[in-house]
Amino acid sequence: MTTVLEVRDLHVVFGEGHNKVHAVRGISFAVEKGECFGVVGESGSGKTTVLRALCGLNTSWQGQILIDGRPVPRRRDPAFCRMVQIVFQDPYGSLHPRHTVDRCLREPLEIQGIGQRDQRIADALDAVGLDRSFRYRYPHQLSGGQRQRVGIARALLLEPKLLLLDEPTSALDVSVQAEILNLLVRLRAERGFTYVLVTHDLSIISHMCERLIVMNVGRIVEAMPVKALRERTPENPYTQQLLQASLGYDRAAVERFQTFD
Amino acid sequence: MAEVMNDPDRPLLRVENLSVGYVTPTGRVDALRKVSFELGREKLGVVGESGSGKSTLGRAILRLLPKSAQIGANRLEFMGQDLLRLSEAGMRQVRGRQITMILQDPKFSLNPVMRAGDQILEALAIHGRIGRREGRRRVIEILKAVRIRDPERVYNAYVHELSGGMGQRVMTAMMVVTNPMLLIADEPTSALDVTVRMQVLAIIDDLVTRRGMGLIFISHDLNLVGSFCDRILIMYGGRIVESCRASELHNVIHPYSRGLLESLPSIEHPKKVLATLKRDPAWLAGP
């Protein structure tokens, strides 16, 4: 197994003095080639902050991030973008409202100076299951699921090694969610992608991932194989409570809930 | 009248062939198509995807739809009152007092420039003369009832100073302080983390059960509704395609309901490929 991504003692701090927030407090993990690695946590756990540091949207982190054994540059360079791409949570907010699908997909190719653009755009649309007729439409002419497919197509175009997925289906209806999850599973099988999937939904983790880490207030509370999740045998009390809450409403269980800080 | 209202076996709400439509330049759009159901003192879940009409149903009961909406029904009766023929003044006596509604996101539906406690007090004051001191006492009491540990602090807080779960408790407090008979909750916990969600649901559950209220719980989350409610209506394209007891959710037969259930990923029994929904236009016409 080769390690695609390695994170060592990552810290992210926002603000100064009185307003200082230590959002990520020294986390380390490694992601192997071809696996889907889950990052789970509730709001404020720092899971999205980790992802933003990984893809270069936040440059003020401390620690080490290695991709393919090489430290990532603070400032994203074109080579980095060909290696790492991200699919965002909100398909309504992450596509430019006044750019057609074609223009949105063409941009990364132009920046990278990649040729055969028309062919590549057509292939990317095919890969995510969108008809060619979508190519010259604007985002407002698409449904949420179609927009998320465009977001995935955009991430695929540069054939990255590592795909970061930030709650890719939380804005979608369950039947559309199933289509997008199936698409992500199929793409990984066909192209050997490595995924880092951030979500609060344990059932998506169980469906997609092999291993996961559970985060709470900026720390990793537990790292485990997905088997432990499926068989309900996590060791950490925080994870146990999260799992219990995710299995459905149980009046008696709520009484036993604690707060973990 | 009083006897009618206190009879626990009589349904609180009777809805027969409720339809809501909007006239647009390109023709009429039906948001609700002949919806019929009865509600007793129970927790009734309404599930469906976006655009299924579940929120329109909640708003139609309270007549909170825009003026352009065309509402028609053979019966829309709440505790013996015909809600469709009630005057606007009569409706104001119903809204916020006999029927209340919890909305999805406290950040957008509470007043950002009014202290949380004062908003609850306002709800009380509108529906009955109440002194400042007595009002404050009742607000603190209801804040304790929704399990807020530090009610004095929360009383004086603004919405942006409260977490999502705390904000939703404040909204719940505001909606039950007038002792309504029917609570409509439109995705009350979708914006909350799972553990907080369960805590807020437990509060709603306790209040509804203890006071013998009716609850209409609108949600897109089948598993949640299945474990929380007593009975479930499944909506598609403005129609109720199926209804069942919550405990029987896994035996539903309508292809849409089955499709929804099968498209859900499961923690304990993961599948290789999730089933996707093939929509049949015939579902819009009849069961």
Coordinates of C-alpha atoms in Angstrom, one line a residue:
Chain A
M1 CA 0.0 0.0 0.0
T2 CA 1.2 3.5 -0.8
T3 CA 0.3 6.4 1.3
V4 CA -1.3 9.2 -0.8
L5 CA -2.0 11.7 2.0
E6 CA -0.3 12.0 5.3
V7 CA -1.2 14.6 7.9
R8 CA 1.1 15.1 10.9
D9 CA 0.2 17.1 14.0
L10 CA -2.1 19.6 12.1
H11 CA -3.1 22.7 14.0
V12 CA -5.4 25.4 12.8
V13 CA -6.0 28.6 14.8
F14 CA -8.3 31.4 13.9
G15 CA -8.2 34.9 15.4
E16 CA -5.9 36.3 18.1
G17 CA -5.9 37.1 21.8
H18 CA -9.4 37.1 23.2
N19 CA -11.0 35.8 20.0
K20 CA -8.6 33.0 19.5
V21 CA -10.2 29.8 18.4
H22 CA -8.2 26.6 18.3
A23 CA -10.2 24.8 15.6
V24 CA -8.0 21.9 14.9
R25 CA -5.8 20.7 17.8
G26 CA -3.0 18.5 16.6
I27 CA -4.4 15.7 14.4
S28 CA -2.5 13.1 12.5
F29 CA -3.7 10.5 10.0
A30 CA -2.7 8.8 6.8
V31 CA -4.8 7.8 3.8
E32 CA -3.8 4.9 1.5
K33 CA -4.1 4.9 -2.2
G34 CA -7.5 3.9 -3.5
E35 CA -9.3 4.0 -0.2
C36 CA -12.2 6.0 0.9
F37 CA -11.4 7.6 4.2
G38 CA -14.2 9.1 6.4
V39 CA -14.0 12.1 8.6
V40 CA -17.0 12.3 11.0
G41 CA -18.0 14.9 13.4
E42 CA -20.7 17.3 14.5
S43 CA -20.7 21.0 13.8
G44 CA -17.7 22.7 15.4
S45 CA -15.6 19.5 15.4
G46 CA -13.2 21.0 12.9
K47 CA -13.8 18.4 10.1
T48 CA -14.4 21.0 7.4
T49 CA -11.5 23.1 8.6
V50 CA -9.2 20.1 8.1
L51 CA -10.5 19.7 4.6
R52 CA -10.0 23.4 3.8
A53 CA -6.4 23.1 5.0
L54 CA -5.8 20.0 2.9
C55 CA -7.0 21.7 -0.3
G56 CA -5.2 24.9 0.2
L57 CA -8.3 27.2 0.9
N58 CA -6.8 28.0 4.3
T59 CA -3.1 28.5 4.4
S60 CA -2.6 29.4 8.0
W61 CA -2.1 26.0 9.5
Q62 CA 0.8 24.5 11.4
G63 CA 2.1 20.9 11.1
Q64 CA 2.9 18.8 8.1
I65 CA 0.7 17.8 5.1
L66 CA 2.4 15.3 2.7
I67 CA 0.9 14.2 -0.6
D68 CA 2.7 11.4 -2.3
G69 CA 5.4 11.8 0.3
R70 CA 6.1 15.5 -0.6
P71 CA 5.1 18.4 1.6
V72 CA 2.3 20.5 0.0
P73 CA 3.1 24.1 -0.8
R74 CA 1.5 26.8 1.2
R75 CA 0.3 28.5 -1.9
R76 CA -1.5 26.2 -4.3
D77 CA 0.4 25.8 -7.6
P78 CA -1.0 24.3 -10.8
A79 CA 0.7 21.0 -10.1
F80 CA -1.1 20.8 -6.7
C81 CA -4.4 21.4 -8.3
R82 CA -3.9 18.5 -10.7
M83 CA -3.3 16.3 -7.7
V84 CA -6.1 17.4 -5.3
Q85 CA -9.6 18.5 -6.1
I86 CA -12.6 19.1 -4.0
V87 CA -16.4 18.7 -4.3
F88 CA -18.3 21.2 -2.1
Q89 CA -21.3 20.7 0.0
D90 CA -23.7 23.2 -1.5
P91 CA -24.3 22.7 -5.2
Y92 CA -26.3 25.9 -5.2
G93 CA -23.4 28.0 -4.0
S94 CA -20.4 26.4 -5.6
L95 CA -21.1 27.0 -9.3
H96 CA -20.8 30.4 -10.9
P97 CA -24.4 31.5 -11.6
R98 CA -23.5 33.4 -14.8
H99 CA -21.2 30.7 -16.3
T100 CA -22.6 27.9 -18.4
V101 CA -21.6 24.3 -17.5
D102 CA -19.3 24.4 -20.5
R103 CA -17.4 27.5 -19.3
C104 CA -17.3 26.2 -15.7
L105 CA -15.7 22.9 -16.9
R106 CA -13.4 24.6 -19.4
E107 CA -11.8 26.9 -16.9
P108 CA -9.5 24.4 -15.1
L109 CA -8.4 23.0 -18.5
E110 CA -7.4 26.5 -19.7
I111 CA -5.6 27.3 -16.5
Q112 CA -3.6 24.1 -16.7
G113 CA -3.0 24.5 -20.5
I114 CA -4.5 21.1 -21.3
G115 CA -5.6 20.4 -24.9
Q116 CA -8.5 18.5 -26.5
R117 CA -10.8 20.5 -24.3
D118 CA -14.1 19.8 -26.1
Q119 CA -13.4 16.1 -26.0
R120 CA -12.5 16.2 -22.3
I121 CA -15.6 18.2 -21.3
A122 CA -17.8 15.7 -23.2
D123 CA -16.1 12.8 -21.5
A124 CA -16.5 14.3 -18.1
L125 CA -20.2 14.9 -18.6
D126 CA -20.5 11.3 -19.8
A127 CA -18.7 10.0 -16.7
V128 CA -21.1 11.8 -14.3
G129 CA -24.1 10.7 -16.3
L130 CA -25.2 14.0 -17.7
D131 CA -26.5 14.3 -21.2
R132 CA -24.6 16.4 -23.7
S133 CA -27.6 18.8 -23.8
F134 CA -26.6 20.1 -20.4
R135 CA -23.4 21.5 -21.7
Y136 CA -24.6 25.0 -22.5
R137 CA -27.0 25.4 -19.6
Y138 CA -26.7 27.7 -16.6
P139 CA -26.7 26.4 -13.1
H140 CA -30.3 27.8 -12.4
Q141 CA -31.5 25.5 -15.2
L142 CA -30.3 22.5 -13.3
S143 CA -31.7 20.6 -10.3
G144 CA -29.6 20.1 -7.2
G145 CA -28.6 16.6 -8.1
Q146 CA -27.5 17.8 -11.6
R147 CA -25.5 20.6 -10.2
Q148 CA -23.7 18.3 -7.9
R149 CA -22.9 16.1 -10.9
V150 CA -21.4 19.2 -12.6
G151 CA -19.4 19.8 -9.4
I152 CA -18.1 16.3 -9.6
A153 CA -17.3 16.6 -13.3
R154 CA -15.3 19.7 -12.6
A155 CA -13.3 17.9 -10.0
L156 CA -12.7 14.9 -12.3
L157 CA -11.4 16.9 -15.3
L158 CA -7.8 17.3 -14.1
E159 CA -7.7 13.6 -13.2
P160 CA -6.6 14.2 -9.6
K161 CA -5.2 11.5 -7.4
L162 CA -7.0 12.7 -4.3
L163 CA -10.7 13.8 -4.3
L164 CA -11.9 15.7 -1.2
L165 CA -15.7 15.4 -0.6
D166 CA -17.2 17.9 1.8
E167 CA -20.7 16.6 2.7
P168 CA -21.4 16.0 -1.0
T169 CA -25.0 15.0 -0.6
S170 CA -26.3 16.8 2.5
A171 CA -28.3 19.3 0.4
L172 CA -30.0 16.6 -1.7
D173 CA -33.2 14.5 -1.4
V174 CA -32.6 10.9 -0.4
S175 CA -33.3 9.4 -3.8
V176 CA -30.9 11.9 -5.5
Q177 CA -28.4 11.2 -2.7
A178 CA -28.5 7.5 -3.7
E179 CA -27.7 8.4 -7.3
I180 CA -24.7 10.6 -6.4
L181 CA -23.3 8.1 -3.9
N182 CA -23.6 5.4 -6.6
L183 CA -21.8 7.6 -9.0
L184 CA -19.0 8.3 -6.5
V185 CA -18.6 4.5 -5.8
R186 CA -18.5 3.7 -9.5
L187 CA -15.9 6.4 -10.3
R188 CA -13.6 5.2 -7.6
A189 CA -13.9 1.6 -8.8
E190 CA -13.3 2.7 -12.5
R191 CA -10.5 5.2 -12.0
G192 CA -8.8 4.2 -8.7
F193 CA -9.4 7.5 -7.0
T194 CA -8.6 8.1 -3.4
Y195 CA -11.4 9.9 -1.4
V196 CA -11.4 11.8 1.8
L197 CA -15.1 12.1 2.7
V198 CA -16.3 14.5 5.3
T199 CA -19.8 14.0 6.7
H200 CA -21.9 14.0 9.8
D201 CA -24.0 11.1 8.5
L202 CA -22.7 7.7 9.7
S203 CA -24.8 5.8 7.2
I204 CA -23.0 7.4 4.3
I205 CA -19.7 6.6 6.0
S206 CA -20.8 3.0 6.4
H207 CA -21.8 2.8 2.7
M208 CA -18.7 4.4 1.3
C209 CA -15.6 4.1 3.5
E210 CA -13.1 1.5 4.7
R211 CA -11.7 3.5 7.6
L212 CA -12.8 6.6 9.5
I213 CA -11.8 9.1 12.1
V214 CA -14.2 10.7 14.5
M215 CA -13.5 14.2 15.5
N216 CA -14.8 16.3 18.4
V217 CA -13.8 19.9 19.2
G218 CA -10.7 19.8 17.0
R219 CA -9.3 16.4 18.2
I220 CA -9.5 12.9 16.9
V221 CA -11.4 10.9 19.5
E222 CA -11.3 7.6 17.7
A223 CA -9.9 6.1 14.5
M224 CA -11.4 2.8 13.4
P225 CA -12.2 0.5 10.6
V226 CA -15.8 0.8 9.3
K227 CA -16.5 -2.7 10.5
A228 CA -16.6 -1.4 14.1
L229 CA -19.2 1.1 13.0
R230 CA -21.3 -1.5 11.3
E231 CA -21.2 -3.9 14.2
R232 CA -21.8 -1.1 16.7
T233 CA -18.5 -1.7 18.6
P234 CA -16.8 1.7 18.7
E235 CA -14.7 2.1 21.9
N236 CA -14.9 5.8 22.6
P237 CA -18.0 6.9 24.6
Y238 CA -18.4 9.9 22.3
T239 CA -18.5 7.7 19.2
Q240 CA -20.9 5.4 20.9
Q241 CA -23.3 8.2 21.7
L242 CA -23.0 9.6 18.1
L243 CA -23.8 6.1 16.8
Q244 CA -26.8 5.7 19.2
A245 CA -28.2 9.0 18.1
S246 CA -27.8 8.2 14.4
L247 CA -29.7 4.9 14.7
G248 CA -33.0 6.7 15.3
Y249 CA -35.1 8.2 18.1
D250 CA -35.0 6.3 21.4
R251 CA -36.5 8.2 24.3
A252 CA -34.6 6.2 27.0
A253 CA -31.3 6.6 25.3
V254 CA -31.6 10.4 25.2
E255 CA -31.7 10.4 29.0
R256 CA -28.2 8.9 29.1
F257 CA -26.6 11.5 26.7
Q258 CA -23.7 13.4 28.0
T259 CA -21.8 16.4 26.8
F260 CA -18.2 15.9 25.6
D261 CA -15.8 18.9 25.5
Chain B
M1 CA -68.8 23.3 22.3
A2 CA -66.7 22.7 25.4
E3 CA -67.7 19.1 25.5
V4 CA -66.8 18.6 21.9
M5 CA -63.4 20.1 22.6
N6 CA -62.6 17.9 25.5
D7 CA -63.7 14.6 24.1
P8 CA -60.3 12.8 23.9
D9 CA -61.6 10.3 21.3
R10 CA -62.8 12.9 18.8
P11 CA -60.2 13.8 16.2
L12 CA -58.6 17.2 16.7
L13 CA -58.3 17.8 13.0
R14 CA -60.3 16.6 10.0
V15 CA -59.1 17.2 6.5
E16 CA -61.1 16.1 3.5
N17 CA -60.0 16.6 -0.1
L18 CA -57.8 19.6 0.7
S19 CA -56.3 21.1 -2.5
V20 CA -54.0 24.0 -3.0
G21 CA -53.1 25.4 -6.4
Y22 CA -51.3 28.4 -7.9
V23 CA -52.3 30.0 -11.1
T24 CA -49.2 30.9 -13.2
P25 CA -48.9 32.3 -16.7
T26 CA -48.2 28.7 -18.0
G27 CA -51.2 27.1 -16.2
R28 CA -52.3 25.9 -12.8
V29 CA -49.7 24.3 -10.6
D30 CA -51.2 21.9 -8.0
A31 CA -49.3 22.0 -4.7
L32 CA -51.7 19.7 -2.9
R33 CA -54.2 17.3 -4.6
K34 CA -57.2 16.1 -2.5
V35 CA -55.4 15.4 0.7
S36 CA -57.6 13.7 3.3
F37 CA -56.6 12.6 6.8
E38 CA -57.7 12.8 10.5
L39 CA -55.5 13.6 13.4
G40 CA -56.1 12.6 17.0
R41 CA -53.9 13.1 20.1
E42 CA -51.0 11.5 18.4
K43 CA -47.7 12.1 16.7
L44 CA -48.3 12.1 12.9
G45 CA -45.3 12.2 10.6
V46 CA -45.6 13.7 7.1
V47 CA -42.7 12.6 4.9
G48 CA -41.7 13.3 1.3
E49 CA -39.0 14.8 -0.8
S50 CA -38.7 18.5 -1.7
G51 CA -41.7 19.6 -3.7
S52 CA -44.0 16.9 -2.4
G53 CA -46.3 19.4 -0.7
K54 CA -45.5 18.5 2.9
S55 CA -44.8 22.1 4.0
T56 CA -47.7 23.4 2.0
L57 CA -49.9 21.1 4.0
G58 CA -48.7 22.5 7.3
R59 CA -49.1 26.1 6.1
A60 CA -52.5 25.4 4.6
I61 CA -53.9 24.3 7.9
L62 CA -52.9 27.6 9.5
R63 CA -53.9 29.5 6.4
L64 CA -50.4 30.9 6.1
L65 CA -50.1 30.5 2.3
P66 CA -49.7 33.6 0.1
K67 CA -52.8 35.3 -1.2
S68 CA -52.2 33.9 -4.7
A69 CA -52.8 30.3 -3.4
Q70 CA -56.2 28.8 -4.2
I71 CA -57.3 26.6 -1.3
G72 CA -60.3 24.3 -1.5
A73 CA -61.5 21.5 0.7
N74 CA -64.7 19.6 1.5
R75 CA -63.7 19.9 5.1
L76 CA -60.9 21.5 7.1
E77 CA -62.1 21.3 10.6
F78 CA -60.2 21.8 13.8
M79 CA -62.0 21.0 17.1
G80 CA -65.4 21.7 15.5
Q81 CA -64.3 25.0 13.9
D82 CA -64.3 25.3 10.1
L83 CA -60.9 26.8 9.4
L84 CA -61.7 27.7 5.8
R85 CA -64.7 29.9 6.8
L86 CA -63.2 31.5 9.8
S87 CA -62.6 35.3 9.5
E88 CA -59.1 36.6 9.6
A89 CA -59.7 37.8 13.2
G90 CA -61.0 34.4 14.2
M91 CA -58.0 32.8 12.6
R92 CA -55.7 35.0 14.7
Q93 CA -57.3 33.4 17.8
V94 CA -56.4 30.0 16.4
R95 CA -52.9 30.7 15.2
G96 CA -50.3 30.8 18.0
R97 CA -52.9 29.8 20.6
Q98 CA -54.7 26.6 19.5
I99 CA -52.4 25.6 16.7
T100 CA -48.8 26.6 16.7
M101 CA -45.9 25.9 14.3
I102 CA -42.2 25.3 14.9
L103 CA -40.1 26.2 11.9
Q104 CA -36.9 24.8 10.6
D105 CA -34.2 27.2 11.5
P106 CA -34.3 29.4 14.6
K107 CA -31.7 31.7 13.2
F108 CA -34.1 32.9 10.5
S109 CA -37.5 32.5 12.2
L110 CA -36.8 34.2 15.6
N111 CA -36.5 38.0 15.8
P112 CA -32.8 38.9 15.8
V113 CA -33.2 42.2 17.6
M114 CA -35.5 41.0 20.5
R115 CA -34.3 39.1 23.6
A116 CA -35.4 35.5 23.5
G117 CA -37.4 35.7 26.7
D118 CA -39.3 38.8 25.4
Q119 CA -40.3 37.0 22.3
I120 CA -41.9 34.2 24.3
L121 CA -43.5 36.8 26.5
E122 CA -45.0 38.5 23.5
A123 CA -46.6 35.3 22.4
L124 CA -48.2 35.1 25.9
A125 CA -49.2 38.7 26.0
I126 CA -51.0 38.6 22.6
H127 CA -53.2 35.7 23.7
G128 CA -54.2 37.0 27.1
R129 CA -53.6 39.9 29.4
I130 CA -50.7 39.2 31.6
G131 CA -48.6 41.3 33.9
R132 CA -44.9 41.8 33.4
R133 CA -43.9 39.9 36.5
E134 CA -46.3 37.0 36.1
G135 CA -45.3 36.8 32.4
R136 CA -41.6 36.6 33.2
R137 CA -42.3 33.9 35.8
R138 CA -44.2 31.8 33.2
V139 CA -41.5 32.3 30.5
I140 CA -38.8 31.2 33.0
E141 CA -41.0 28.2 33.8
I142 CA -41.4 27.2 30.2
L143 CA -37.7 27.7 29.5
K144 CA -37.1 25.2 32.3
A145 CA -39.7 22.8 30.8
V146 CA -37.7 22.7 27.5
R147 CA -34.6 21.8 29.7
I148 CA -32.7 25.0 29.5
R149 CA -30.3 24.8 32.4
D150 CA -29.8 28.6 32.8
P151 CA -33.1 30.2 32.0
E152 CA -32.2 33.6 33.3
R153 CA -29.3 33.9 30.9
V154 CA -31.3 32.6 28.0
Y155 CA -34.2 35.0 28.7
N156 CA -31.8 37.9 28.2
A157 CA -30.0 36.5 25.2
Y158 CA -30.3 37.4 21.6
V159 CA -30.7 34.6 19.0
H160 CA -27.1 35.0 17.7
E161 CA -25.8 34.4 21.2
L162 CA -27.5 31.0 21.3
S163 CA -26.5 27.7 19.7
G164 CA -28.8 26.0 17.1
G165 CA -30.1 23.5 19.6
M166 CA -30.7 26.2 22.2
G167 CA -32.5 28.4 19.6
Q168 CA -34.8 25.5 18.7
R169 CA -35.6 25.0 22.4
V170 CA -36.5 28.7 22.6
M171 CA -38.8 28.3 19.6
T172 CA -40.4 25.2 21.1
A173 CA -40.9 27.1 24.4
M174 CA -42.6 29.9 22.5
M175 CA -44.9 27.5 20.7
V176 CA -46.1 25.6 23.7
V177 CA -46.3 28.5 26.2
T178 CA -49.9 29.2 25.1
N179 CA -51.0 25.6 25.7
P180 CA -52.0 24.8 22.1
M181 CA -53.9 21.6 21.2
L182 CA -52.1 21.1 18.0
L183 CA -48.4 21.6 17.2
I184 CA -47.1 21.6 13.6
A185 CA -43.4 21.1 13.4
D186 CA -41.9 21.7 9.9
E187 CA -38.5 20.1 9.8
P188 CA -37.8 21.3 13.4
T189 CA -34.5 19.4 13.8
S190 CA -33.0 19.2 10.3
A191 CA -30.5 22.0 11.0
L192 CA -29.3 20.3 14.2
D193 CA -26.5 17.8 15.0
V194 CA -27.8 14.3 15.7
T195 CA -27.3 14.2 19.4
V196 CA -28.9 17.7 19.9
R197 CA -31.6 16.6 17.5
M198 CA -32.6 13.7 19.7
Q199 CA -32.6 15.9 22.8
V200 CA -34.9 18.5 21.1
L201 CA -37.2 15.6 19.9
A202 CA -37.3 14.2 23.4
I203 CA -38.5 17.6 24.7
I204 CA -41.2 17.9 22.0
D205 CA -42.2 14.2 22.7
D206 CA -42.6 14.8 26.4
L207 CA -44.6 18.0 26.0
V208 CA -46.9 16.5 23.4
T209 CA -47.5 13.3 25.4
R210 CA -47.9 15.0 28.8
R211 CA -50.4 17.6 27.6
G212 CA -52.3 15.3 25.2
M213 CA -51.6 17.4 22.2
G214 CA -51.6 16.5 18.5
L215 CA -48.4 16.8 16.6
I216 CA -47.9 17.0 12.9
F217 CA -44.2 16.3 12.3
I218 CA -43.0 17.3 8.8
S219 CA -39.7 15.8 7.7
H220 CA -37.8 14.3 4.9
D221 CA -36.0 11.8 7.1
L222 CA -37.8 8.4 7.0
N223 CA -35.8 6.7 9.7
L224 CA -36.4 9.6 12.1
V225 CA -40.1 9.7 11.5
G226 CA -40.3 5.9 11.7
S227 CA -38.7 5.9 15.1
F228 CA -40.4 9.1 16.5
C229 CA -44.0 9.2 15.3
D230 CA -47.1 7.0 15.8
R231 CA -48.4 7.2 12.3
I232 CA -46.9 8.3 9.0
L233 CA -48.3 9.9 5.8
I234 CA -46.0 9.6 2.8
M235 CA -46.5 12.4 0.2
Y236 CA -45.5 12.6 -3.4
G237 CA -46.4 15.3 -5.9
G238 CA -49.0 16.9 -3.6
R239 CA -50.8 13.6 -2.8
I240 CA -50.7 11.2 0.1
V241 CA -49.6 8.1 -1.7
E242 CA -49.6 5.9 1.4
S243 CA -50.2 6.0 5.2
C244 CA -49.1 3.5 7.8
R245 CA -48.4 3.0 11.4
A246 CA -44.8 4.0 12.2
S247 CA -43.9 0.5 13.4
E248 CA -45.1 -0.8 10.0
L249 CA -42.9 1.6 8.0
H250 CA -40.8 -1.3 6.6
N251 CA -43.8 -3.0 5.2
V252 CA -45.1 -0.2 3.0
I253 CA -46.2 -1.2 -0.5
H254 CA -46.4 1.8 -2.7
P255 CA -43.5 1.8 -5.2
Y256 CA -42.6 5.4 -4.2
S257 CA -42.4 4.6 -0.5
R258 CA -40.5 1.4 -1.2
G259 CA -38.1 3.4 -3.5
L260 CA -37.5 6.0 -0.8
L261 CA -36.7 3.3 1.8
E262 CA -34.4 1.4 -0.5
S263 CA -32.4 4.4 -1.5
L264 CA -31.3 5.0 2.1
P265 CA -27.8 3.9 3.0
S266 CA -27.8 1.9 6.2
I267 CA -25.2 1.8 9.0
E268 CA -25.5 -1.8 9.9
H269 CA -26.5 -3.4 6.6
P270 CA -24.6 -1.6 3.8
K271 CA -25.4 -2.5 0.2
K272 CA -23.0 -2.5 -2.7
V273 CA -25.2 -0.3 -4.9
L274 CA -28.1 1.8 -3.6
A275 CA -31.4 1.4 -5.3
T276 CA -32.5 4.6 -7.2
L277 CA -36.0 5.8 -7.7
K278 CA -37.8 5.4 -11.0
R279 CA -40.6 7.9 -10.9
D280 CA -43.8 6.8 -12.5
P281 CA -46.1 9.7 -13.8
A282 CA -49.1 7.5 -12.8
W283 CA -48.3 8.2 -9.2
L284 CA -49.6 11.7 -9.6
A285 CA -53.0 10.5 -10.8
G286 CA -53.9 7.9 -8.2
P287 CA -52.6 5.3 -5.8

